[in-house]
Amino acid sequence: MAGRWQWFHRLGSPKWFYEKTTRWLPWLWGAMALFLTVGLVWALLFLPEDYQQGHTSRILVVHVAVAGTSLSFFPLMAVAGTVTLVWRMKLADMVAKNAAPLGAWFSFLTLATGSIWGSVSWGTWWEWTDSRLVSMLFQFFLLLGVISLRAAIENAETAARACALLSIVGCINVVVIKYSVDWWNTLHQPSSPISMEVGSPNGPEFWVATVVMIVAVYLFLAVSLILATRNEILQRESRAQWVRELALEAR
Amino acid sequence: MSGTNIGTAFLATLKRDLLISLKRRNDILNPFMFFIIVVSLFPIGVSPESAMLRQIAAGVIWIAVLLASMLSMDSLYRSDYEDGTLEQLLLSSVPLYLLVFAKNIAHWLVSGLPVILVSPLLAYMLALPSEGYMTLVASLLLGTPVVGMLGSIAVALTVGLGSRGLILAVITVPMSVPVLIFGTLAVQNALAGGSPLGYLALLGAMLALTISLAPLATAAALRISMN
Amino acid sequence: MLEVRALNCERNDRLLFRDLSFTLEAGQALQVKGGNGSGKTTLLRIICGLNDSYSGELFWHGAPLGERRDAFYAGLLYIGHRVAVNRVLTPLENLRWSSRLRNPADDGPINEALVHIGLAGHEDSPCHSLSAGQYQRVSLARLFLRGAGLWVLDEPFTTLDTHGVTLLENLVTRHTESGGAVLITTHHKLSLPGLRALTLGVAR
């Protein structure tokens, strides 16, 4: 076992993960606070007003960051699912289990921030001709499907593997949905008067703020996922010696 | 396991499922009636004007097909799970995905095909111009097996659960969106005087992808559910 | 024929059995005993590959079972708790399918098997019209039909009358005498020559 694959097997150990993340978490918290502060302050206070959209363009900084991050959930769950099915790694399922509700929240936030922005720029809260909103809506539905499947199956191991399989199928499906919805849209509305393109009118300062925000949101995702996974570890490993010792220490 | 044995097992499973459907006609008839009833609700609920109906006809028929297939799907593996037949399928030396595929074909023959056969009649009632009939039927021929096989994965994942009807729909309906999109686009394009072949080709590509992957996924799902 | 080495199984955080080892050779019959929930069915399902939540090793004719699954399935006849008989089909239709799942089969041997198992005259009535014992006999008719080396039978006696029990006992004896092996769970006291027993759940 020694050598190349050792890290991989160690990664499968909940205890190893718990101990490592205990050390990583303060750094992640710090980095997240830093990026979030810089990104938000920049976006809200220093970003110049857009000549067309006025102050509403500031919402986009958050919206784009959240939207970009929420796209990573199905790939993440599909990878974790593959690891669960092939190597039976329990940790992968603990991550996947918590990724699904988090992903649903992120998708919801994407839809919500998109709607808020749209209500000002497009004059409507919901616009079917924007393909990104529509495919995000269906990603949201698919994530709800994974969550309800998990909730419906009583046996934890069966639930883990069933959700793993569904995540892999769902990941392929999300890609197909995305392209077909894009196609559908360009056909329904060949020259869409309303578009969320955030290209040319916005200078580099907008993009830098967005990138900072994307990093901040990814860090937030990492922190939330790690915290949730640590909770899950403590619950599932509650009979293990090291968890008992941990509980005694905390007391 | 030789080729003839695989063929025998495949055909035997196909025949068995067709025979069961024949003996349990209600399982097939009810979703079919549901399909027709849903379609006939739209003129009442939306508008009886044929100008309005012809615009939504293809979409209405496609959506009704999706909903009806959710109903018929439920019986796909239920009795096989309850009486232990699934265990025997898993213990066969014939690859499980082939047997699953045989069951999918049998299910489509009794649930998909009748709906397709009656669809021109319903299209007529919804005032769909006659240029759209062939395309509608073709899109259903290519699309309904995709929906059926995607649903088969979801049924396999939920086969051991007590109350699974709604979960099945929550999982399967969003997955069927691309089929709905290209199915209705093909018909609309045909009505607009264009060629629907591009969309039908895309549906065909989806069918090919589904045939090659979905039975494998269903087989894996059955193994997981039976564990 | 079949060897089980150091098998451990946990279900819902409860240990079912630990370090379970046994072998089953051609010509032997092994009765798995134990109270309710002691893991008899789970053990049978693990051996058949229907359950993989275990640690330990299984061997089939000396080689790891996982590597020769096809050969194993070709030589296995499993009749589970749920007997794989569809209720709307007739016994004949059921057996036709389960035979052809393995090999091309004619109706001749199937009809014979139905006569042997005591279902003559019921070939064409739907299985839901049969009694529980007759229903179980439909599945047991498969024992006449396949040249499988290993029979794995989970509680095959539950609904059988005394005549049926004797019939099945004779079948098992004949199978072991002709070089087959049988793994069986039941609470019945079996009168079989050379029967070995494995009791689960005593260690706790």
XYZ file of C-alpha atoms in Angstrom:
682
model
C 0.000 0.000 0.000
C 2.936 2.279 0.592
C 3.735 4.904 -1.981
C 1.601 6.530 -4.554
C -1.816 5.451 -3.365
C -1.256 5.877 0.323
C -2.667 9.394 0.376
C -5.770 8.121 -1.354
C -6.452 5.464 1.237
C -5.658 7.810 4.065
C -8.127 10.236 2.550
C -10.738 7.566 2.963
C -10.227 7.557 6.698
C -12.725 9.831 8.424
C -10.389 10.223 11.355
C -7.569 11.458 9.127
C -9.924 13.885 7.425
C -11.228 15.160 10.746
C -7.763 15.787 12.143
C -6.484 17.466 8.978
C -9.463 19.742 8.656
C -9.171 20.763 12.290
C -5.869 22.321 11.261
C -7.057 23.666 7.903
C -10.277 25.251 9.069
C -8.872 28.386 10.738
C -6.914 29.181 7.572
C -9.947 28.594 5.393
C -12.112 30.764 7.644
C -9.498 33.512 7.506
C -9.095 33.361 3.741
C -12.837 33.332 3.301
C -13.326 36.375 5.530
C -10.585 38.223 3.672
C -11.867 37.522 0.170
C -15.473 38.075 1.145
C -14.690 41.459 2.718
C -12.526 42.603 -0.176
C -15.014 41.380 -2.759
C -18.086 42.861 -1.099
C -16.504 46.202 -0.198
C -15.129 46.514 -3.698
C -18.414 45.613 -5.310
C -20.585 47.785 -3.099
C -18.415 50.829 -2.523
C -15.709 51.151 -5.123
C -17.080 49.581 -8.271
C -18.029 52.422 -10.613
C -21.688 52.681 -11.456
C -22.649 50.990 -14.697
C -23.719 53.509 -17.301
C -26.812 51.488 -18.200
C -27.738 49.499 -15.148
C -26.704 51.880 -12.422
C -26.186 50.382 -8.992
C -27.980 47.122 -9.840
C -24.916 45.812 -11.635
C -23.345 45.322 -8.202
C -25.701 42.407 -7.576
C -24.117 40.689 -10.523
C -20.827 40.352 -8.678
C -22.527 38.128 -6.111
C -24.841 36.483 -8.630
C -22.084 35.450 -11.023
C -19.971 34.086 -8.189
C -22.803 32.037 -6.719
C -23.927 30.830 -10.127
C -20.427 29.750 -11.110
C -20.006 27.876 -7.849
C -23.360 26.133 -8.065
C -22.339 24.608 -11.383
C -19.634 22.639 -9.617
C -21.998 20.624 -7.426
C -23.083 17.940 -9.867
C -19.510 17.240 -11.048
C -18.439 17.147 -7.393
C -21.227 14.736 -6.479
C -20.566 12.606 -9.542
C -16.887 12.263 -8.638
C -17.755 11.501 -5.019
C -20.362 9.030 -6.287
C -17.833 7.240 -8.459
C -15.491 6.951 -5.495
C -18.366 5.603 -3.384
C -19.348 3.002 -5.951
C -15.873 1.885 -6.969
C -13.807 2.145 -3.801
C -16.570 2.119 -1.179
C -15.006 5.106 0.503
C -17.338 6.242 3.267
C -15.899 9.744 3.364
C -16.861 10.350 -0.256
C -20.471 9.654 0.595
C -20.381 11.897 3.651
C -19.242 14.720 1.373
C -21.811 13.865 -1.300
C -24.633 13.664 1.202
C -24.004 17.208 2.383
C -23.167 18.547 -1.059
C -26.698 17.894 -2.329
C -28.610 20.237 0.023
C -25.815 22.788 -0.195
C -26.006 22.613 -3.975
C -29.761 23.069 -3.845
C -29.269 26.169 -1.700
C -26.665 27.573 -4.057
C -28.944 26.926 -7.036
C -31.763 28.614 -5.208
C -29.560 31.591 -4.351
C -28.499 31.815 -7.980
C -32.124 31.903 -9.043
C -32.977 34.412 -6.328
C -30.111 36.836 -7.037
C -30.764 36.442 -10.748
C -34.426 37.316 -10.229
C -33.621 40.326 -8.092
C -31.204 41.594 -10.674
C -33.672 40.825 -13.441
C -36.501 42.632 -11.684
C -34.539 45.847 -12.030
C -32.754 45.369 -15.358
C -35.371 43.433 -17.279
C -38.392 44.674 -15.379
C -39.487 41.138 -14.563
C -38.708 38.679 -11.812
C -38.734 35.681 -14.054
C -37.809 35.378 -17.691
C -38.170 32.041 -19.500
C -36.119 33.276 -22.416
C -32.981 33.362 -20.343
C -31.618 29.883 -20.781
C -29.294 30.091 -17.800
C -32.150 30.681 -15.396
C -34.129 27.828 -16.930
C -31.324 25.283 -16.831
C -30.456 26.384 -13.291
C -34.083 25.741 -12.360
C -33.852 22.194 -13.642
C -30.525 21.627 -11.920
C -32.327 22.738 -8.749
C -35.075 20.169 -9.417
C -32.555 17.401 -10.044
C -30.758 18.196 -6.791
C -34.090 18.048 -4.971
C -34.557 14.624 -6.552
C -31.233 13.420 -5.127
C -32.152 14.803 -1.704
C -35.550 13.148 -1.659
C -34.095 9.836 -2.802
C -31.621 10.004 0.078
C -34.426 10.767 2.487
C -36.594 7.945 1.190
C -34.099 5.099 1.594
C -33.705 3.933 5.159
C -30.559 1.856 4.884
C -27.636 4.299 4.900
C -25.386 2.222 2.666
C -28.071 1.582 0.064
C -28.963 5.273 0.142
C -25.308 6.200 -0.368
C -24.918 4.026 -3.423
C -28.310 4.852 -4.915
C -27.582 8.573 -4.604
C -24.104 8.033 -6.014
C -25.561 6.439 -9.108
C -28.239 9.085 -9.445
C -25.598 11.830 -9.136
C -23.585 10.343 -11.979
C -26.666 10.025 -14.178
C -27.764 13.502 -13.109
C -24.377 15.000 -13.951
C -24.585 13.726 -17.528
C -28.190 14.875 -17.673
C -27.436 18.397 -16.452
C -25.008 18.861 -19.326
C -27.575 17.628 -21.864
C -30.244 19.840 -20.306
C -27.966 22.858 -20.432
C -27.231 22.481 -24.141
C -30.779 21.648 -25.111
C -32.171 24.596 -23.172
C -29.618 26.901 -24.825
C -30.725 25.589 -28.188
C -34.404 25.923 -27.367
C -33.882 29.497 -26.301
C -31.914 30.778 -29.218
C -34.727 29.440 -31.364
C -37.520 31.007 -29.417
C -35.885 34.374 -29.140
C -33.295 34.754 -31.888
C -32.134 38.208 -30.857
C -32.804 38.390 -27.178
C -33.221 42.045 -26.187
C -32.442 41.138 -22.632
C -29.266 39.367 -21.892
C -27.147 38.755 -18.909
C -23.918 39.060 -20.864
C -21.524 40.877 -18.625
C -18.911 41.477 -21.242
C -17.833 44.705 -22.831
C -19.663 47.492 -21.015
C -17.926 46.444 -17.863
C -14.246 47.087 -17.504
C -11.592 44.965 -15.855
C -12.414 46.312 -12.404
C -15.739 44.512 -12.613
C -14.069 41.240 -13.520
C -11.473 41.455 -10.805
C -14.190 42.060 -8.247
C -16.098 39.083 -9.632
C -13.057 36.827 -9.498
C -12.377 37.847 -5.907
C -16.004 37.085 -5.122
C -15.853 33.714 -6.894
C -12.852 32.751 -4.786
C -14.715 33.925 -1.679
C -17.800 31.886 -2.525
C -15.736 28.791 -3.295
C -14.049 29.185 0.073
C -17.460 29.528 1.667
C -18.502 26.338 -0.099
C -15.390 24.553 1.119
C -15.887 25.702 4.702
C -19.583 24.765 4.757
C -18.934 21.399 3.186
C -16.087 20.609 5.549
C -18.121 21.627 8.600
C -21.089 19.564 7.480
C -18.871 16.590 6.691
C -17.219 16.825 10.120
C -20.670 16.720 11.686
C -21.527 13.699 9.614
C -18.278 11.987 10.641
C -18.997 12.520 14.324
C -22.494 11.117 13.903
C -21.541 8.065 11.905
C -18.385 7.273 13.835
C -19.932 7.956 17.227
C -19.025 4.450 18.345
C -15.356 4.832 17.451
C -12.783 5.222 20.181
C -11.283 8.447 18.845
C -14.670 10.176 18.713
C -15.362 9.201 22.318
C -12.002 10.587 23.380
C -12.777 13.753 21.482
C -16.079 14.091 23.278
C -14.383 13.620 26.642
C -11.806 16.275 25.779
C -14.511 18.715 24.803
C -16.172 18.203 28.144
C -22.590 -18.603 -21.833
C -23.067 -18.900 -25.569
C -24.825 -16.483 -27.860
C -27.901 -18.635 -28.398
C -28.426 -18.904 -24.658
C -28.266 -15.153 -24.289
C -30.776 -14.838 -27.111
C -33.054 -17.408 -25.473
C -32.939 -15.666 -22.121
C -33.536 -12.270 -23.747
C -36.560 -13.481 -25.700
C -37.930 -15.454 -22.762
C -37.817 -12.357 -20.553
C -39.401 -10.215 -23.268
C -42.191 -12.748 -23.794
C -42.780 -13.191 -20.101
C -43.228 -9.464 -19.543
C -45.543 -9.123 -22.537
C -47.577 -12.050 -21.250
C -47.865 -10.491 -17.800
C -48.971 -7.172 -19.305
C -51.552 -9.000 -21.351
C -52.908 -10.616 -18.207
C -52.804 -7.422 -16.194
C -54.384 -5.125 -18.737
C -55.393 -2.558 -16.165
C -51.779 -1.642 -15.441
C -51.484 -0.646 -19.067
C -54.979 0.626 -19.718
C -55.114 3.109 -16.838
C -52.040 5.150 -17.865
C -53.346 5.108 -21.421
C -56.722 6.484 -20.338
C -54.933 9.000 -18.153
C -53.001 10.190 -21.206
C -56.170 10.776 -23.199
C -57.925 12.481 -20.292
C -55.011 14.856 -19.632
C -54.918 15.867 -23.296
C -58.637 16.520 -23.346
C -58.339 18.785 -20.314
C -56.302 21.385 -22.190
C -59.004 22.668 -24.551
C -61.224 23.068 -21.498
C -58.604 24.647 -19.272
C -56.706 26.776 -21.780
C -58.921 27.634 -24.710
C -61.174 25.838 -27.169
C -60.037 28.144 -30.008
C -58.296 26.076 -32.639
C -55.838 28.922 -33.316
C -54.623 28.662 -29.734
C -54.797 24.869 -29.596
C -52.682 24.285 -32.669
C -49.883 26.294 -31.084
C -49.763 24.176 -27.965
C -50.843 20.824 -29.437
C -47.407 19.231 -29.723
C -46.377 20.400 -26.272
C -49.611 19.202 -24.685
C -49.315 15.744 -26.201
C -45.678 15.465 -25.199
C -46.339 16.560 -21.620
C -49.270 14.163 -21.330
C -47.009 11.381 -22.608
C -44.439 12.220 -19.928
C -47.030 12.208 -17.148
C -48.672 9.000 -18.335
C -45.318 7.246 -18.554
C -44.673 8.138 -14.901
C -47.838 6.219 -14.041
C -47.141 3.176 -16.147
C -43.512 3.028 -15.042
C -44.434 2.325 -11.474
C -45.338 -1.272 -12.257
C -42.104 -1.903 -14.170
C -40.212 -3.791 -11.465
C -42.638 -3.779 -8.550
C -44.136 -7.247 -8.822
C -40.743 -8.650 -9.837
C -39.281 -7.206 -6.682
C -42.072 -8.474 -4.504
C -42.095 -12.039 -5.793
C -38.314 -12.463 -5.987
C -38.008 -12.499 -9.771
C -35.425 -9.713 -9.621
C -33.146 -11.916 -7.541
C -33.270 -14.570 -10.246
C -32.453 -11.947 -12.878
C -29.450 -10.877 -10.837
C -28.291 -14.465 -10.466
C -28.474 -15.244 -14.143
C -25.245 -15.706 -16.029
C -26.750 -13.606 -18.807
C -25.609 -9.967 -18.409
C -28.223 -8.178 -16.350
C -28.321 -5.112 -18.589
C -29.510 -7.245 -21.498
C -32.377 -8.636 -19.438
C -33.168 -5.124 -18.246
C -33.186 -4.009 -21.871
C -35.604 -6.814 -22.732
C -37.916 -5.629 -19.949
C -37.615 -2.042 -21.194
C -38.581 -3.094 -24.708
C -41.565 -5.075 -23.437
C -42.684 -2.134 -21.362
C -42.373 0.268 -24.273
C -44.347 -2.036 -26.556
C -47.314 -2.043 -24.205
C -47.118 1.510 -22.824
C -45.296 3.660 -25.392
C -46.568 2.242 -28.631
C -50.338 2.541 -27.924
C -49.865 6.171 -26.961
C -47.989 6.830 -30.200
C -50.646 5.097 -32.260
C -53.430 7.214 -30.815
C -51.447 10.476 -30.925
C -52.474 11.522 -34.493
C -56.101 11.309 -33.425
C -55.454 13.521 -30.408
C -53.364 15.847 -32.560
C -56.370 16.195 -34.837
C -58.601 17.011 -31.882
C -56.110 19.688 -30.842
C -56.243 21.164 -34.353
C -52.617 20.392 -35.166
C -52.133 21.058 -38.898
C -51.618 17.847 -40.831
C -48.021 18.754 -41.756
C -47.150 18.065 -38.143
C -48.537 14.515 -37.810
C -45.641 12.576 -39.220
C -43.105 14.589 -37.268
C -45.085 14.221 -34.057
C -45.271 10.457 -34.472
C -41.587 10.254 -35.396
C -40.553 12.375 -32.412
C -42.635 10.179 -30.107
C -41.167 7.022 -31.620
C -37.661 8.286 -30.899
C -38.398 10.075 -27.640
C -40.654 7.762 -25.632
C -38.048 4.970 -25.365
C -35.610 7.538 -23.950
C -38.137 8.596 -21.316
C -38.906 4.961 -20.555
C -35.298 3.975 -20.067
C -34.484 7.042 -17.950
C -37.508 6.220 -15.843
C -36.337 2.649 -15.596
C -33.200 3.855 -13.781
C -35.310 5.792 -11.298
C -37.718 2.878 -10.783
C -34.780 0.569 -10.162
C -33.382 2.973 -7.577
C -36.689 3.214 -5.729
C -37.933 -0.341 -6.194
C -37.649 -1.366 -2.572
C -39.359 1.712 -1.144
C -42.877 1.800 0.177
C -44.100 5.134 -1.150
C -42.178 5.854 -4.258
C -44.649 7.170 -6.813
C -43.811 10.817 -6.283
C -40.065 10.373 -5.940
C -40.106 8.652 -9.298
C -41.686 11.703 -10.927
C -39.426 14.167 -9.117
C -36.373 12.314 -10.409
C -37.518 11.445 -13.899
C -39.471 14.449 -15.134
C -36.582 16.965 -14.966
C -34.357 14.442 -16.730
C -36.829 14.230 -19.598
C -36.654 17.949 -20.365
C -34.260 17.614 -23.341
C -36.589 15.078 -24.961
C -39.524 17.414 -24.473
C -37.559 20.295 -25.970
C -36.477 18.515 -29.122
C -39.753 16.669 -29.548
C -41.790 19.866 -29.560
C -39.190 21.840 -31.533
C -39.271 19.222 -34.280
C -43.039 19.559 -34.639
C -42.960 23.355 -34.517
C -40.265 23.422 -37.141
C -42.278 21.145 -39.398
C -45.297 23.428 -38.990
C -43.202 26.465 -39.849
C -42.284 24.785 -43.125
C -38.756 23.832 -42.127
C -37.230 20.403 -41.989
C -37.572 18.619 -38.655
C -34.817 16.172 -39.526
C -32.178 17.969 -37.483
C -34.190 17.679 -34.272
C -35.218 14.123 -35.013
C -31.537 13.337 -35.533
C -30.790 14.853 -32.124
C -33.549 12.738 -30.580
C -32.049 9.745 -32.364
C -28.658 10.568 -30.890
C -30.224 10.749 -27.420
C -31.915 7.419 -28.028
C -28.585 5.855 -29.033
C -26.890 7.305 -25.956
C -29.705 6.116 -23.698
C -29.780 2.615 -25.174
C -26.074 2.230 -24.577
C -25.953 3.694 -21.057
C -29.362 3.466 -19.369
C -29.649 -0.359 -19.173
C -26.189 -0.432 -17.582
C -27.258 2.185 -15.049
C -30.531 0.351 -14.383
C -28.648 -2.897 -13.835
C -26.336 -1.164 -11.361
C -29.329 0.435 -9.662
C -31.092 -2.918 -9.298
C -27.997 -4.439 -7.710
C -27.871 -1.531 -5.269
C -31.563 -1.767 -4.417
C -31.465 -5.529 -3.909
C -28.494 -5.389 -1.569
C -16.766 -26.833 -4.088
C -17.614 -23.785 -2.017
C -15.389 -22.324 0.630
C -16.149 -19.458 2.970
C -13.195 -17.932 4.772
C -13.282 -15.471 7.660
C -16.598 -13.909 6.788
C -17.719 -10.874 8.796
C -21.010 -9.137 8.393
C -22.543 -6.159 10.118
C -26.042 -4.968 9.551
C -27.270 -1.630 10.862
C -24.287 -1.409 13.223
C -25.054 -4.842 14.624
C -22.625 -7.688 14.182
C -24.354 -10.670 12.559
C -21.421 -13.021 12.412
C -17.699 -12.750 12.736
C -14.895 -14.893 11.383
C -17.254 -17.446 9.908
C -15.509 -20.166 7.927
C -16.787 -23.379 6.418
C -16.509 -25.490 3.319
C -19.123 -27.323 1.352
C -17.918 -30.183 -0.803
C -19.669 -32.057 -3.576
C -22.061 -34.607 -2.078
C -22.635 -32.645 1.112
C -25.656 -30.923 2.543
C -25.306 -28.149 5.094
C -28.142 -26.856 7.223
C -27.746 -23.295 8.457
C -29.501 -22.877 11.792
C -30.079 -19.959 14.093
C -32.831 -17.857 15.588
C -34.731 -15.069 13.881
C -32.422 -12.273 12.829
C -29.287 -14.367 13.287
C -28.290 -13.735 9.683
C -29.215 -16.988 7.943
C -30.788 -15.316 4.951
C -28.034 -12.704 4.862
C -25.398 -15.445 4.747
C -27.143 -17.122 1.829
C -27.517 -13.836 -0.001
C -23.844 -13.023 0.542
C -22.815 -16.355 -0.911
C -25.063 -15.836 -3.929
C -23.684 -12.354 -4.516
C -26.938 -10.567 -3.741
C -25.427 -8.798 -0.772
C -21.933 -7.360 -0.694
C -21.828 -5.656 2.694
C -19.329 -8.061 4.158
C -15.649 -8.658 4.555
C -13.983 -11.995 4.027
C -13.363 -14.327 1.143
C -15.455 -16.726 -0.898
C -14.016 -19.441 -3.123
C -15.689 -21.493 -5.834
C -13.823 -24.628 -6.851
C -10.638 -23.179 -5.378
C -10.662 -19.798 -7.088
C -11.967 -16.511 -5.690
C -15.673 -16.394 -6.414
C -15.568 -12.857 -7.742
C -13.312 -13.945 -10.580
C -15.564 -16.700 -11.830
C -19.002 -15.308 -11.263
C -20.382 -16.604 -14.563
C -19.307 -20.174 -13.857
C -20.692 -19.856 -10.338
C -24.074 -18.596 -11.512
C -24.222 -21.301 -14.165
C -23.831 -23.895 -11.409
C -26.121 -22.270 -8.841
C -29.792 -22.702 -8.154
C -31.104 -20.265 -5.585
C -34.606 -20.348 -4.211
C -35.009 -17.452 -1.853
C -37.549 -16.413 0.679
C -39.399 -14.845 -2.180
C -39.663 -17.675 -4.612
C -39.692 -15.865 -7.963
C -43.060 -17.149 -9.116
C -45.270 -14.572 -10.767
C -48.854 -14.717 -9.556
C -50.651 -13.894 -12.775
C -48.712 -16.423 -14.837
C -49.399 -20.151 -14.776
C -46.870 -22.605 -13.316
C -45.989 -23.684 -16.828
C -45.309 -20.100 -17.971
C -43.277 -19.369 -14.870
C -41.081 -22.409 -15.302
C -40.691 -21.807 -19.021
C -39.170 -18.430 -18.259
C -36.945 -19.534 -15.388
C -35.613 -22.444 -17.458
C -34.953 -20.353 -20.525
C -33.128 -17.817 -18.441
C -30.481 -20.539 -18.417
C -30.938 -22.778 -21.416
C -33.227 -23.349 -24.355
C -35.917 -25.586 -22.874
C -38.914 -27.562 -24.096
C -42.239 -27.973 -22.361
C -41.762 -31.745 -21.991
C -39.385 -31.739 -19.019
C -41.308 -28.847 -17.440
C -44.566 -30.804 -17.501
C -42.768 -33.806 -16.059
C -41.338 -31.684 -13.273
C -44.789 -30.356 -12.455
C -46.098 -33.912 -12.202
C -43.195 -34.929 -9.948
C -43.725 -31.995 -7.619
C -47.416 -32.783 -7.334
C -48.926 -30.044 -9.442
C -50.399 -32.197 -12.191
C -53.639 -30.624 -13.304
C -52.579 -27.145 -12.196
C -50.238 -26.422 -15.107
C -52.549 -23.876 -16.641
C -54.199 -22.200 -13.683
C -52.785 -18.810 -12.700
C -50.525 -19.061 -9.663
C -52.658 -16.689 -7.574
C -55.335 -19.380 -7.561
C -52.965 -21.903 -5.976
C -52.613 -22.511 -2.257
C -49.495 -21.285 -0.456
C -47.975 -24.736 -0.455
C -48.728 -25.302 -4.111
C -47.271 -21.879 -4.863
C -44.047 -22.872 -3.148
C -44.021 -26.157 -5.040
C -43.946 -24.241 -8.331
C -40.585 -22.849 -7.361
C -39.367 -26.217 -6.124
C -40.183 -27.753 -9.511
C -37.085 -25.925 -10.697
C -35.019 -28.450 -8.739
C -35.991 -31.039 -11.364
C -35.109 -28.853 -14.256
C -31.592 -27.638 -13.849
C -28.364 -29.483 -13.675
C -27.026 -27.026 -11.126
C -24.328 -28.322 -8.805
C -25.125 -26.103 -5.833
C -28.597 -25.622 -4.434
C -29.122 -22.736 -2.086
C -32.539 -23.001 -0.472
C -33.843 -20.399 1.962
C -36.645 -21.771 4.159
C -38.072 -24.066 1.505
C -40.254 -25.989 3.967
C -42.358 -23.234 5.493
C -45.604 -23.889 3.674
C -45.141 -27.526 2.649
C -47.307 -30.352 4.024
C -45.696 -33.514 5.400
C -45.832 -35.135 2.010
C -44.089 -32.132 0.488
C -41.418 -32.178 3.184
C -40.631 -35.827 2.486
C -40.552 -35.129 -1.216
C -38.071 -32.299 -0.782
C -35.924 -34.314 1.603
C -35.749 -37.092 -0.956
C -34.813 -34.607 -3.634
C -31.997 -33.193 -1.533
C -30.708 -36.686 -0.728
C -30.777 -37.678 -4.354
C -28.964 -34.486 -5.314
C -26.146 -35.006 -2.825
C -25.853 -38.668 -3.740
C -25.318 -37.720 -7.346
C -22.516 -35.318 -6.416
C -24.411 -32.089 -5.844
C -24.185 -29.823 -2.824
C -26.996 -28.218 -0.854
C -27.047 -25.222 1.444
C -30.331 -24.950 3.265
C -31.869 -22.847 6.020
C -34.803 -24.141 7.967
C -36.149 -24.546 11.464
C -37.370 -28.016 10.583
C -35.608 -31.035 11.913
C -34.354 -32.692 8.799
C -33.885 -36.422 8.385
C -31.093 -36.472 5.883
C -28.152 -38.865 5.927
C -24.846 -37.076 6.451
C -26.399 -33.666 7.072
C -24.024 -31.146 8.613
C -25.174 -28.155 10.570
C -23.922 -24.639 11.045
C -25.466 -22.596 13.833
C -25.335 -18.835 13.660
C -25.676 -16.462 16.527
C -24.359 -18.625 19.383
C -21.202 -16.584 19.836
C -23.096 -13.596 21.169
